[in-house]
């Protein structure tokens, strides 16, 4: 699927892979500029831009005031001029002040000008929980972006994809929201927080080509082939889905969506029609989450192939808590339970736990 | 100190409401020629006094006086400016009628504010980019953009280059240095700064011109734009048109009471001036000064243009419900067209006969353009772009879900 021009590769963390993607694109395209809070001299609070300012100069890679609306708004103006800005919002939890610029401006510019002006922006945002980040360092706001027409929303789950997808995002002439699960920055994480973390150097997907390559947007990857049920997921949950398959013995086919919207419908539909069962899994809160869209697509395209109701496993519909992190974060146990329900469930006998309240309004 | 009386919430009010005369003494006016002209490399603190004063060139008799009258502006340029202002006013009046005739859904006049954009765009160079709000049609008209092109956007017809996607007046004309107008206020102010930063990053010589009204300065993007412009010393002119009104809200409710919008600039470290927006010569001189500063890498300039929104906010608005009916006639800075006309007649470069003749000529031109534009359709007769185009340009390439929805729509 991917296009390579480099021969050598080496182990990289996701942080190094993302940095490498920006390095490659800063080198290849003189219109690429990188900026955001603490992004310049310091190299980013997660080190994703370390060394880039020293290499490319302050006019290509620079620090920005603490103003998300300003960062994205200025980037829209730069895009209108003809640059290709790659900006960073320090945490996805802090994109909200930039909402107007993202939704009303970046996403609509091509449409409202019939292509006269475009916004070829990439907006990087570290996202996701599992790090004791509490309410404002753990959120997964992808559904707020997938609902916005004109945006592309992307989330990698490993260093190899992170670099290839970020390069594609930067090259895309559409505005791309690039969500980076910070829990995966240094190594994969399967939800077993009581076990030591394996670094990316010990994982095959931590082997990353040095030079240019890209992974097309709108392409999902079959992360683990299987025959019993299909898991639709992305980001950190890919590894939770995998460990839950191992622990339950359910031969789950795990699809890493990579591009959330627009997405790769063919890969999804082919898999669910094959397995006849589906679990949708994400960290974000459940109600009106992106899983609702995935579930609807399955219903529309795979109804006659389904052997059981589609299950959703998601964050609870609460703000992200601090002390109760592991009761909130969808655990291998919760995911495994969902697999068993989907495998055991008979069609037409839903066990939703919902009790009709006949006394309502009475 | 002990609290002796209950606290009271202060809610600013205009002095003039329907049936009462406005007291315009709040305007902090200064006589023509009084405000000094600072050095091109002035600092923000050097201009602190000017942010509370008023740069004016034309006196009550139409003479060009004071330091901003030098160097004298070429008479041909002034004549061009006057004609563009007249054309803008006639265009507005005709389009207002067309809206009443339901040929378009909506319109916004710029009555009384014609000088500001007209003079500034004549002080800019080809390749500079304006980031207008919805009341700067004069930026296009002063560049002799074919009126037919503008009208086709208003009529959302088959020749509308925006394919009927945008509300009337939300023009976009890249080749004329006119960035796409958005309904979301203030967003373009910081985008202009980003565009200017891009020009500086690339070592270009082009500058940006940002536009915002008094009401929209209360939006977050206004302050954001000032901060970014100051931090990166972006080559941008930050224009605030203080026409005293944001729909029904008096400028005091936007934060103008006992201060000026120009003072916001100096507070952010930006060289700032407060200027008579109905004085074409002042607008041209100050715009030229600010453009030269930007082009010489001396950084951004904020300009508060003091003017008056003479017409209704839009075709959906009735100002008689919140302000005196005769307010404009009492506004101390008058009518920009009358004032430039008076000056040109005084220097022998314009006559009453010529004025009437040119007015008639422009009226004929506007009517002819309207006829031509209407031949491509109006909202009333539904002669618009194909519905299939509704799904285009959301993304560069149409994704599968939009292709599917287009099929579902039966096209």
XYZ file of N, CA and C in Angstrom, chain B residues 29-218:
570
model
N -13.215 64.233 18.793
C -12.821 64.794 17.496
C -11.638 65.735 17.670
N -10.965 66.006 16.576
C -9.878 66.994 16.569
C -9.993 67.772 15.267
N -9.572 69.019 15.253
C -9.663 69.799 14.015
C -8.721 69.239 12.942
N -9.074 69.476 11.683
C -8.227 69.031 10.568
C -6.834 69.621 10.711
N -5.828 68.815 10.412
C -4.455 69.300 10.406
C -3.772 69.275 11.753
N -4.503 68.986 12.802
C -3.927 69.075 14.149
C -3.063 67.856 14.498
N -3.535 66.674 14.147
C -2.793 65.461 14.529
C -1.491 65.372 13.741
N -0.414 65.101 14.448
C 0.914 65.085 13.821
C 1.118 63.802 12.989
N 2.158 63.837 12.177
C 2.518 62.665 11.364
C 3.813 62.102 11.924
N 3.757 60.937 12.568
C 4.979 60.413 13.185
C 5.951 59.865 12.137
N 7.180 59.625 12.598
C 8.177 59.009 11.708
C 7.715 57.606 11.337
N 8.165 57.156 10.175
C 7.737 55.847 9.674
C 8.142 54.725 10.629
N 9.243 54.920 11.340
C 9.694 53.875 12.253
C 9.272 54.161 13.700
N 8.160 54.855 13.850
C 7.642 55.167 15.189
C 7.388 53.875 15.966
N 7.458 53.962 17.280
C 7.094 52.828 18.123
C 5.650 52.994 18.575
N 5.110 51.914 19.140
C 3.713 51.966 19.582
C 3.510 53.073 20.602
N 4.456 53.211 21.535
C 4.273 54.235 22.570
C 4.375 55.640 21.979
N 5.131 55.781 20.877
C 5.180 57.081 20.180
C 3.809 57.501 19.671
N 2.958 56.519 19.415
C 1.667 56.853 18.806
C 0.520 56.829 19.824
N 0.858 56.676 21.114
C -0.193 56.565 22.133
C -1.154 57.748 22.089
N -0.621 58.954 21.921
C -1.517 60.137 21.884
C -2.398 60.114 20.639
N -1.826 59.657 19.523
C -2.592 59.647 18.264
C -3.723 58.619 18.305
N -3.555 57.620 19.155
C -4.604 56.608 19.290
C -5.836 57.177 19.992
N -5.665 58.315 20.642
C -6.818 58.961 21.299
C -7.206 60.265 20.606
N -6.531 60.556 19.484
C -6.827 61.795 18.767
C -7.492 61.446 17.432
N -7.421 62.329 16.466
C -8.063 62.035 15.180
C -7.275 62.691 14.050
N -6.760 61.854 13.148
C -6.059 62.381 11.978
C -7.110 62.843 10.967
N -7.019 64.119 10.585
C -7.939 64.661 9.578
C -7.155 65.580 8.653
N -7.514 65.561 7.384
C -6.837 66.413 6.403
C -7.785 67.501 5.900
N -9.006 67.118 5.562
C -9.946 68.083 4.960
C -10.661 68.888 6.048
N -10.550 70.210 5.953
C -11.271 71.049 6.917
C -12.701 71.283 6.442
N -13.444 72.050 7.189
C -14.868 72.249 6.894
C -15.094 72.922 5.536
N -14.068 73.649 5.062
C -14.198 74.314 3.757
C -13.691 73.444 2.603
N -13.143 72.269 2.950
C -12.647 71.388 1.891
C -11.185 71.630 1.546
N -10.446 72.363 2.402
C -9.013 72.542 2.177
C -8.249 71.376 2.784
N -7.163 70.978 2.112
C -6.291 69.929 2.650
C -5.228 70.593 3.515
N -5.246 70.291 4.808
C -4.353 71.005 5.732
C -3.581 70.034 6.621
N -2.452 70.509 7.121
C -1.687 69.775 8.132
C -0.672 68.804 7.541
N 0.058 68.127 8.443
C 1.178 67.270 7.999
C 0.746 66.089 7.136
N -0.475 65.602 7.315
C -0.919 64.450 6.526
C -1.366 64.873 5.122
N -1.385 66.186 4.850
C -1.730 66.659 3.504
C -0.508 66.623 2.589
N 0.653 66.327 3.180
C 1.908 66.256 2.417
C 2.381 64.808 2.323
N 2.909 64.376 1.197
C 2.881 65.067 -0.091
C 1.463 65.085 -0.657
N 1.190 66.097 -1.453
C -0.145 66.247 -2.025
C -0.487 65.038 -2.899
N -1.738 64.604 -2.803
C -2.165 63.441 -3.591
C -2.506 63.899 -4.995
N -2.093 63.110 -5.946
C -2.366 63.381 -7.348
C -3.877 63.553 -7.574
N -4.253 64.614 -8.257
C -5.669 64.920 -8.450
C -6.386 63.823 -9.225
N -5.683 63.228 -10.164
C -6.316 62.151 -10.944
C -6.737 61.001 -10.043
N -5.885 60.699 -9.031
C -6.208 59.628 -8.096
C -7.433 60.005 -7.268
N -7.505 61.266 -6.880
C -8.663 61.711 -6.094
C -9.946 61.628 -6.920
N -9.837 61.993 -8.165
C -11.009 61.905 -9.049
C -11.437 60.445 -9.209
N -10.449 59.576 -9.380
C -10.739 58.140 -9.490
C -11.436 57.651 -8.215
N -10.937 58.138 -7.068
C -11.529 57.747 -5.785
C -12.963 58.216 -5.662
N -13.200 59.464 -6.082
C -14.567 59.999 -5.986
C -15.521 59.205 -6.876
N -15.064 58.901 -8.067
C -15.909 58.136 -8.992
C -16.203 56.746 -8.417
N -15.180 56.115 -7.811
C -15.382 54.783 -7.223
C -16.374 54.846 -6.064
N -16.302 55.918 -5.289
C -17.242 56.056 -4.166
C -18.670 56.248 -4.672
N -18.795 57.084 -5.689
C -20.131 57.303 -6.274
C -20.670 55.982 -6.832
N -19.792 55.253 -7.495
C -20.208 53.989 -8.086
C -20.647 53.002 -6.993
N -19.908 52.969 -5.897
C -20.264 52.072 -4.795
C -21.654 52.416 -4.261
N -21.910 53.704 -4.110
C -23.191 54.121 -3.543
C -24.350 53.787 -4.493
N -24.117 54.015 -5.769
C -25.183 53.721 -6.743
C -25.411 52.216 -6.845
N -24.312 51.475 -6.845
C -24.392 50.002 -6.863
C -25.218 49.512 -5.671
N -24.882 50.028 -4.490
C -25.611 49.641 -3.275
C -27.110 49.934 -3.416
N -27.421 51.132 -3.899
C -28.832 51.537 -3.999
C -29.585 50.627 -4.963
N -28.950 50.311 -6.094
C -29.608 49.441 -7.080
C -29.784 48.021 -6.539
N -28.784 47.534 -5.833
C -28.852 46.161 -5.327
C -29.876 46.045 -4.193
N -30.032 47.146 -3.465
C -31.061 47.178 -2.420
C -32.438 46.982 -3.052
N -32.668 47.681 -4.165
C -33.957 47.544 -4.874
C -34.114 46.110 -5.386
N -33.025 45.574 -5.944
C -33.088 44.206 -6.481
C -33.430 43.212 -5.376
N -32.935 43.476 -4.172
C -33.266 42.581 -3.051
C -34.751 42.704 -2.723
N -35.257 43.937 -2.732
C -36.676 44.147 -2.448
C -37.549 43.469 -3.509
N -36.980 43.357 -4.703
C -37.718 42.677 -5.794
C -37.518 41.169 -5.759
N -36.846 40.698 -4.705
C -36.634 39.257 -4.468
C -35.719 38.586 -5.508
N -34.898 39.429 -6.160
C -33.947 38.829 -7.104
C -32.774 38.211 -6.354
N -32.617 38.592 -5.102
C -31.632 37.973 -4.214
C -32.241 37.965 -2.818
N -31.656 37.128 -1.947
C -32.279 36.942 -0.636
C -31.879 38.008 0.365
N -30.779 38.715 0.088
C -30.143 39.486 1.151
C -29.177 40.480 0.527
N -29.039 41.653 1.174
C -28.003 42.591 0.740
C -27.536 43.459 1.903
N -26.316 43.973 1.777
C -25.760 44.879 2.786
C -25.128 46.069 2.097
N -25.602 47.256 2.426
C -25.023 48.480 1.875
C -23.795 48.914 2.676
N -23.023 49.816 2.069
C -21.887 50.401 2.789
C -22.059 51.922 2.878
N -23.292 52.379 2.784
C -23.600 53.813 2.752
C -22.862 54.575 3.861
N -22.115 55.597 3.457
C -21.399 56.439 4.418
C -19.977 55.978 4.701
N -19.655 54.745 4.301
C -18.313 54.202 4.588
C -17.498 54.012 3.309
N -17.898 54.674 2.236
C -17.292 54.412 0.928
C -15.828 54.811 0.842
N -15.419 55.807 1.654
C -14.056 56.341 1.499
C -12.991 55.345 1.950
N -13.304 54.576 2.975
C -12.242 53.849 3.678
C -11.589 52.788 2.780
N -12.387 51.850 2.311
C -11.830 50.810 1.453
C -11.315 51.368 0.145
N -12.061 52.333 -0.420
C -11.670 52.914 -1.707
C -10.276 53.520 -1.626
N -10.053 54.354 -0.633
C -8.754 55.037 -0.537
C -7.656 54.047 -0.188
N -7.967 53.097 0.684
C -6.887 52.168 1.057
C -6.468 51.295 -0.118
N -7.442 50.786 -0.858
C -7.063 49.872 -1.933
C -6.265 50.611 -3.014
N -6.522 51.909 -3.143
C -5.734 52.694 -4.102
C -4.315 52.933 -3.583
N -4.120 52.764 -2.273
C -2.780 52.917 -1.692
C -2.023 51.589 -1.663
N -2.717 50.484 -1.957
C -2.074 49.173 -1.970
C -1.545 48.861 -3.365
N -0.827 47.750 -3.464
C -0.273 47.347 -4.758
C -0.871 46.027 -5.202
N -0.804 45.791 -6.485
C -1.262 44.523 -7.038
C -0.515 43.384 -6.341
N -1.235 42.381 -5.899
C -0.592 41.259 -5.213
C -0.785 41.304 -3.709
N -1.053 42.494 -3.161
C -1.394 42.579 -1.745
C -2.751 41.901 -1.560
N -3.006 41.421 -0.344
C -4.264 40.691 -0.125
C -5.084 41.346 0.982
N -6.323 41.680 0.636
C -7.254 42.215 1.630
C -8.069 41.062 2.225
N -8.308 41.141 3.507
C -9.163 40.184 4.217
C -10.364 40.953 4.733
N -11.354 41.146 3.862
C -12.446 42.065 4.181
C -13.505 41.438 5.078
N -14.303 42.309 5.660
C -15.562 41.869 6.247
C -16.607 42.052 5.143
N -17.868 42.016 5.490
C -18.907 42.039 4.458
C -19.280 43.442 3.987
N -18.596 44.503 4.486
C -18.998 45.848 4.072
C -17.870 46.571 3.341
N -17.061 45.801 2.599
C -15.954 46.413 1.847
C -16.083 46.162 0.352
N -17.299 46.260 -0.169
C -17.473 46.097 -1.609
C -16.663 47.136 -2.390
N -16.371 48.269 -1.716
C -15.599 49.307 -2.403
C -14.188 48.847 -2.760
N -13.656 47.858 -2.046
C -12.326 47.324 -2.400
C -12.347 46.745 -3.813
N -13.465 46.184 -4.191
C -13.599 45.616 -5.538
C -13.940 46.696 -6.555
N -14.899 47.531 -6.191
C -15.373 48.540 -7.142
C -14.253 49.525 -7.486
N -13.431 49.874 -6.484
C -12.331 50.815 -6.739
C -11.270 50.217 -7.662
N -11.260 48.880 -7.772
C -10.316 48.236 -8.697
C -10.951 47.982 -10.052
N -12.143 48.535 -10.258
C -12.855 48.354 -11.524
C -13.148 46.891 -11.834
N -13.425 46.110 -10.801
C -13.882 44.737 -11.018
C -15.218 44.820 -11.762
N -15.407 44.011 -12.806
C -16.690 44.085 -13.534
C -17.872 43.880 -12.581
N -18.796 44.829 -12.587
C -19.950 44.749 -11.685
C -20.772 43.494 -11.958
N -20.750 43.053 -13.208
C -21.511 41.846 -13.557
C -21.042 40.667 -12.708
N -19.725 40.548 -12.541
C -19.193 39.436 -11.748
C -19.703 39.500 -10.313
N -19.739 40.716 -9.762
C -20.212 40.883 -8.388
C -21.699 40.556 -8.297
N -22.448 41.050 -9.269
C -23.899 40.837 -9.246
C -24.272 39.370 -9.413
N -23.509 38.660 -10.220
C -23.818 37.237 -10.409
C -23.691 36.492 -9.092
N -22.762 36.926 -8.243
C -22.672 36.320 -6.903
C -23.932 36.661 -6.107
N -24.351 37.916 -6.184
C -25.541 38.340 -5.425
C -26.775 37.558 -5.860
N -26.877 37.329 -7.167
C -28.063 36.653 -7.707
C -27.957 35.122 -7.595
N -26.789 34.615 -7.159
C -26.558 33.154 -7.070
C -26.935 32.475 -8.388
N -26.575 33.080 -9.487
C -27.022 32.562 -10.784
C -25.985 31.627 -11.415
N -26.239 31.251 -12.649
C -25.372 30.243 -13.280
C -23.959 30.761 -13.537
N -23.760 32.056 -13.487
C -22.426 32.628 -13.666
C -21.736 32.941 -12.326
N -22.439 32.681 -11.223
C -21.860 32.928 -9.902
C -20.630 32.044 -9.737
N -19.479 32.665 -9.584
C -18.245 31.879 -9.489
C -18.208 31.045 -8.215
N -19.038 31.393 -7.233
C -19.100 30.608 -5.996
C -20.224 29.574 -6.055
N -20.811 29.398 -7.250
C -21.780 28.331 -7.530
C -22.978 28.325 -6.595
N -23.373 29.511 -6.156
C -24.575 29.606 -5.338
C -24.406 29.096 -3.924
N -23.157 28.928 -3.499
C -22.931 28.341 -2.174
C -22.955 29.372 -1.059
N -22.683 30.601 -1.387
C -22.525 31.637 -0.371
C -23.673 32.636 -0.408
N -23.987 33.167 0.773
C -24.948 34.266 0.864
C -24.487 35.424 -0.027
N -25.446 36.194 -0.537
C -25.056 37.410 -1.259
C -24.126 38.289 -0.411
N -23.247 38.967 -1.073
C -22.182 39.885 -0.593
C -20.940 39.165 -0.061
N -20.995 37.827 0.065
C -19.818 37.104 0.573
C -18.900 36.772 -0.606
N -18.447 37.820 -1.287
C -17.611 37.659 -2.482
C -16.274 36.985 -2.151
N -15.644 36.443 -3.182
C -14.265 35.965 -3.079
C -13.624 36.205 -4.431
N -12.565 36.999 -4.481
C -11.923 37.299 -5.760
C -10.413 37.377 -5.572
N -9.816 36.218 -5.631
C -8.382 36.100 -5.367
C -7.550 37.003 -6.274
N -7.901 37.030 -7.551
C -7.072 37.802 -8.493
C -7.159 39.310 -8.226
N -8.161 39.725 -7.455
C -8.262 41.140 -7.089
C -7.841 41.368 -5.639
N -7.103 40.426 -5.080
C -6.608 40.585 -3.714
C -7.727 40.698 -2.704
N -8.779 39.925 -2.905
C -9.977 40.003 -2.067
C -10.267 38.610 -1.542
N -9.911 38.388 -0.278
C -10.081 37.063 0.327
C -11.565 36.778 0.564
N -11.883 35.504 0.537
C -13.251 35.023 0.744
C -13.862 35.533 2.045
N -15.057 36.088 1.947
C -15.754 36.583 3.142
C -16.478 35.421 3.815
N -16.368 35.391 5.124
C -17.059 34.376 5.918
C -18.123 35.055 6.761
N -19.191 34.347 7.020
C -20.223 34.892 7.910
C -19.741 34.990 9.350
N -18.720 34.211 9.696
C -18.232 34.212 11.074
C -17.330 35.414 11.302
N -17.768 36.286 12.181
C -17.065 37.562 12.350
C -15.669 37.382 12.931
N -14.776 38.236 12.512
C -13.419 38.401 13.059
C -12.437 37.308 12.640
N -12.937 36.198 12.110
C -12.027 35.096 11.773
C -10.949 35.545 10.789
N -11.339 36.428 9.857
C -10.398 36.831 8.811
C -9.300 37.746 9.342
N -9.521 38.336 10.524
C -8.544 39.308 11.036
C -7.221 38.616 11.341
N -7.306 37.452 11.969
C -6.068 36.722 12.288
C -5.549 35.973 11.054
N -6.436 35.591 10.165
C -5.985 34.960 8.919
C -5.126 35.937 8.109
N -5.514 37.208 8.130
C -4.722 38.224 7.426
C -3.310 38.285 7.995
N -3.218 38.177 9.311
C -1.901 38.200 9.954
C -1.092 36.979 9.503
N -1.743 35.822 9.447
C -1.071 34.610 8.982
C -0.593 34.754 7.544
N -1.430 35.364 6.710
C -1.039 35.593 5.300
C 0.190 36.500 5.242
N 0.177 37.536 6.058
C 1.320 38.465 6.099
C 2.571 37.751 6.612
N 2.393 36.888 7.615
C 3.533 36.104 8.121
C 4.095 35.231 7.001
N 3.198 34.637 6.215
C 3.633 33.785 5.106
C 4.454 34.586 4.106
N 3.995 35.803 3.808
C 4.723 36.661 2.864
C 6.129 36.954 3.398
N 6.212 37.165 4.723
C 7.518 37.425 5.342
C 8.383 36.161 5.350
N 7.764 35.024 5.621
C 8.506 33.751 5.639
C 9.150 33.499 4.280
N 8.392 33.823 3.214
C 8.893 33.560 1.867
C 9.786 34.689 1.327
N 9.983 35.735 2.129
C 10.805 36.845 1.660
C 10.163 37.611 0.521
N 8.832 37.620 0.511
C 8.052 38.305 -0.528
C 8.025 39.817 -0.228
N 7.374 40.588 -1.068
C 7.224 42.023 -0.794
C 5.761 42.409 -0.640
N 4.886 41.415 -0.619
C 3.451 41.703 -0.539
C 3.026 41.884 0.920
N 1.980 42.669 1.110
C 1.464 42.897 2.455
C -0.020 42.537 2.507
N -0.521 42.401 3.731
C -1.930 42.066 3.918
C -2.667 43.246 4.533
N -3.951 43.292 4.264
C -4.807 44.340 4.799
C -6.017 43.664 5.433
N -6.157 43.839 6.742
C -7.212 43.155 7.499
C -8.343 44.129 7.825
N -9.572 43.627 7.829
C -10.739 44.498 8.033
C -11.674 43.916 9.088
N -12.140 44.798 9.958
C -13.072 44.370 11.003
C -13.913 45.574 11.416
N -15.103 45.322 11.922
C -15.964 46.408 12.408
C -15.787 46.616 13.895
N -16.401 47.692 14.409
C -16.244 47.974 15.843
C -16.831 46.847 16.699
N -17.986 46.336 16.311
C -18.630 45.299 17.108
C -17.793 44.039 17.185
N -17.223 43.643 16.051
C -16.479 42.377 15.983
C -15.149 42.449 16.718
N -14.706 43.655 17.119
C -13.457 43.717 17.893
C -13.610 42.998 19.230
N -14.856 42.766 19.636
C -15.073 42.045 20.895
C -14.831 40.547 20.744
